[in-house]
Amino acid sequence: MEWKGQQLSRSMHEAVMRVVVRGSEAVKTRAVRSIMSGGKSGRVYMRGGVTHQASAPGQPPASDTGRLVQSARTEYNNDELTGKVIFSTVYAAALEFGTEKMEARPYLRPAFLEQLPLIKEDLNKEMRSVLGRMG
């Protein structure tokens, strides 16, 4: 029997990175969907002749201009096996965490927590697949 440690290490690294990419994209997609979905129950107001339904505290933010959703992107670091989901508007963090004057409208943390079991399952499948090919 021959031990192929470097091949196993390389295959595991590639498998983990695939999971990082798929998981990050799934979190971004889920966060965007939560912002874009209806069912918000905050105040209704008019701006520029258009009626807008805001989100209530604790709900994902209601899309108004679309800038928050348009700012969503992912970044990856293959060496560190990490992925980031980034919403880059100046108000993204204020919506996620709240401010002194506004309660939080979380969208990214709930998306991550919703996707986490699926990411773990995906990782387990990838690891079993790599180990199965090595045996």
Short mmCIF file of C-alpha atoms in Angstrom, two decimals:
data_model
loop_
_atom_site.label_atom_id
_atom_site.label_comp_id
_atom_site.label_asym_id
_atom_site.label_seq_id
_atom_site.Cartn_x
_atom_site.Cartn_y
_atom_site.Cartn_z
CA MET A 1 0.00 0.00 0.00
CA GLU A 2 1.34 3.42 -0.94
CA TRP A 3 0.63 6.54 1.14
CA LYS A 4 -0.11 9.52 -1.10
CA GLY A 5 -0.09 12.26 1.50
CA GLN A 6 0.66 15.16 -0.83
CA GLN A 7 -2.00 14.07 -3.30
CA LEU A 8 -4.49 13.69 -0.43
CA SER A 9 -3.58 17.12 0.95
CA ARG A 10 -3.93 18.75 -2.46
CA SER A 11 -7.26 17.01 -3.14
CA MET A 12 -8.61 18.02 0.29
CA HIS A 13 -7.52 21.61 -0.23
CA GLU A 14 -9.28 21.74 -3.61
CA ALA A 15 -12.41 20.14 -2.14
CA VAL A 16 -12.55 22.58 0.77
CA MET A 17 -12.12 25.52 -1.59
CA ARG A 18 -15.02 24.27 -3.71
CA VAL A 19 -17.18 24.21 -0.58
CA VAL A 20 -16.00 27.70 0.43
CA VAL A 21 -16.98 29.09 -2.97
CA ARG A 22 -20.35 27.33 -3.13
CA GLY A 23 -21.14 28.23 0.48
CA SER A 24 -20.18 31.88 0.07
CA GLU A 25 -22.24 32.21 -3.09
CA ALA A 26 -25.22 30.54 -1.38
CA VAL A 27 -24.99 32.94 1.59
CA LYS A 28 -24.81 35.94 -0.75
CA THR A 29 -27.78 34.68 -2.77
CA ARG A 30 -29.85 34.04 0.36
CA ALA A 31 -29.02 37.48 1.80
CA VAL A 32 -29.98 39.19 -1.48
CA ARG A 33 -33.24 37.24 -1.65
CA SER A 34 -34.13 38.24 1.90
CA ILE A 35 -33.65 41.91 1.00
CA MET A 36 -35.61 41.63 -2.25
CA SER A 37 -38.50 39.57 -0.88
CA GLY A 38 -41.77 41.17 0.05
CA GLY A 39 -43.60 40.81 3.31
CA LYS A 40 -41.98 43.73 5.08
CA SER A 41 -44.07 45.25 7.84
CA GLY A 42 -42.41 48.59 8.61
CA ARG A 43 -43.82 52.01 7.94
CA VAL A 44 -45.13 53.03 4.54
CA TYR A 45 -43.98 56.35 3.12
CA MET A 46 -43.87 58.31 -0.12
CA ARG A 47 -40.67 59.58 -1.73
CA GLY A 48 -40.54 61.08 -5.17
CA GLY A 49 -44.11 60.05 -5.81
CA VAL A 50 -43.34 56.39 -5.10
CA THR A 51 -44.76 54.44 -2.15
CA HIS A 52 -42.21 52.41 -0.21
CA GLN A 53 -42.81 49.77 2.48
CA ALA A 54 -39.88 49.77 4.91
CA SER A 55 -38.81 46.80 6.99
CA ALA A 56 -39.54 46.57 10.68
CA PRO A 57 -36.77 46.07 13.24
CA GLY A 58 -35.44 42.53 13.05
CA GLN A 59 -36.57 42.03 9.45
CA PRO A 60 -34.14 42.12 6.54
CA PRO A 61 -34.02 45.60 5.01
CA ALA A 62 -36.53 46.40 2.32
CA SER A 63 -34.94 47.22 -1.01
CA ASP A 64 -35.50 50.84 -1.96
CA THR A 65 -32.87 52.02 -4.45
CA GLY A 66 -31.29 48.59 -5.04
CA ARG A 67 -27.82 49.85 -4.09
CA LEU A 68 -27.38 47.43 -1.17
CA VAL A 69 -28.11 44.41 -3.35
CA GLN A 70 -25.98 45.77 -6.19
CA SER A 71 -23.05 46.15 -3.79
CA ALA A 72 -23.02 42.43 -2.90
CA ARG A 73 -19.93 40.50 -3.92
CA THR A 74 -17.77 37.60 -2.81
CA GLU A 75 -14.02 37.36 -2.38
CA TYR A 76 -11.88 34.25 -1.89
CA ASN A 77 -8.44 33.42 -0.59
CA ASN A 78 -7.30 30.03 -1.83
CA ASP A 79 -4.22 29.97 0.41
CA GLU A 80 -6.27 30.55 3.57
CA LEU A 81 -9.33 28.60 2.36
CA THR A 82 -11.63 31.53 3.13
CA GLY A 83 -14.51 33.27 1.48
CA LYS A 84 -16.11 36.61 2.25
CA VAL A 85 -19.55 37.93 1.43
CA ILE A 86 -19.35 41.70 1.24
CA PHE A 87 -22.07 44.33 0.99
CA SER A 88 -20.11 47.49 0.35
CA THR A 89 -22.56 50.37 0.69
CA VAL A 90 -21.76 52.84 3.47
CA TYR A 91 -24.97 51.85 5.26
CA ALA A 92 -24.66 48.03 4.96
CA ALA A 93 -23.24 47.56 8.47
CA ALA A 94 -25.73 50.00 9.99
CA LEU A 95 -28.59 47.93 8.58
CA GLU A 96 -27.06 44.63 9.71
CA PHE A 97 -26.15 45.69 13.25
CA GLY A 98 -28.29 48.77 13.90
CA THR A 99 -27.25 52.18 15.22
CA GLU A 100 -28.09 54.38 18.17
CA LYS A 101 -31.09 55.66 16.19
CA MET A 102 -32.17 52.51 14.32
CA GLU A 103 -32.66 48.91 15.32
CA ALA A 104 -30.90 46.24 13.27
CA ARG A 105 -32.32 44.87 10.02
CA PRO A 106 -30.10 41.77 9.79
CA TYR A 107 -29.74 40.10 6.43
CA LEU A 108 -26.24 38.62 6.25
CA ARG A 109 -25.96 36.81 9.58
CA PRO A 110 -29.34 35.08 9.18
CA ALA A 111 -28.37 34.03 5.65
CA PHE A 112 -25.13 32.52 6.96
CA LEU A 113 -26.87 30.70 9.81
CA GLU A 114 -29.49 29.33 7.41
CA GLN A 115 -26.85 28.06 5.00
CA LEU A 116 -24.43 26.70 7.62
CA PRO A 117 -26.00 23.20 7.90
CA LEU A 118 -25.98 22.92 4.10
CA ILE A 119 -22.35 24.03 3.96
CA LYS A 120 -21.41 21.43 6.59
CA GLU A 121 -23.25 18.75 4.64
CA ASP A 122 -21.50 19.81 1.43
CA LEU A 123 -18.12 19.65 3.19
CA ASN A 124 -18.84 16.16 4.50
CA LYS A 125 -19.79 14.98 0.99
CA GLU A 126 -16.63 16.48 -0.50
CA MET A 127 -14.42 14.86 2.15
CA ARG A 128 -16.06 11.45 1.68
CA SER A 129 -15.63 11.81 -2.08
CA VAL A 130 -11.92 12.64 -1.80
CA LEU A 131 -11.29 9.82 0.65
CA GLY A 132 -13.25 7.41 -1.51
CA ARG A 133 -11.08 8.22 -4.51
CA MET A 134 -7.91 7.74 -2.44
CA GLY A 135 -8.88 4.25 -1.23
#
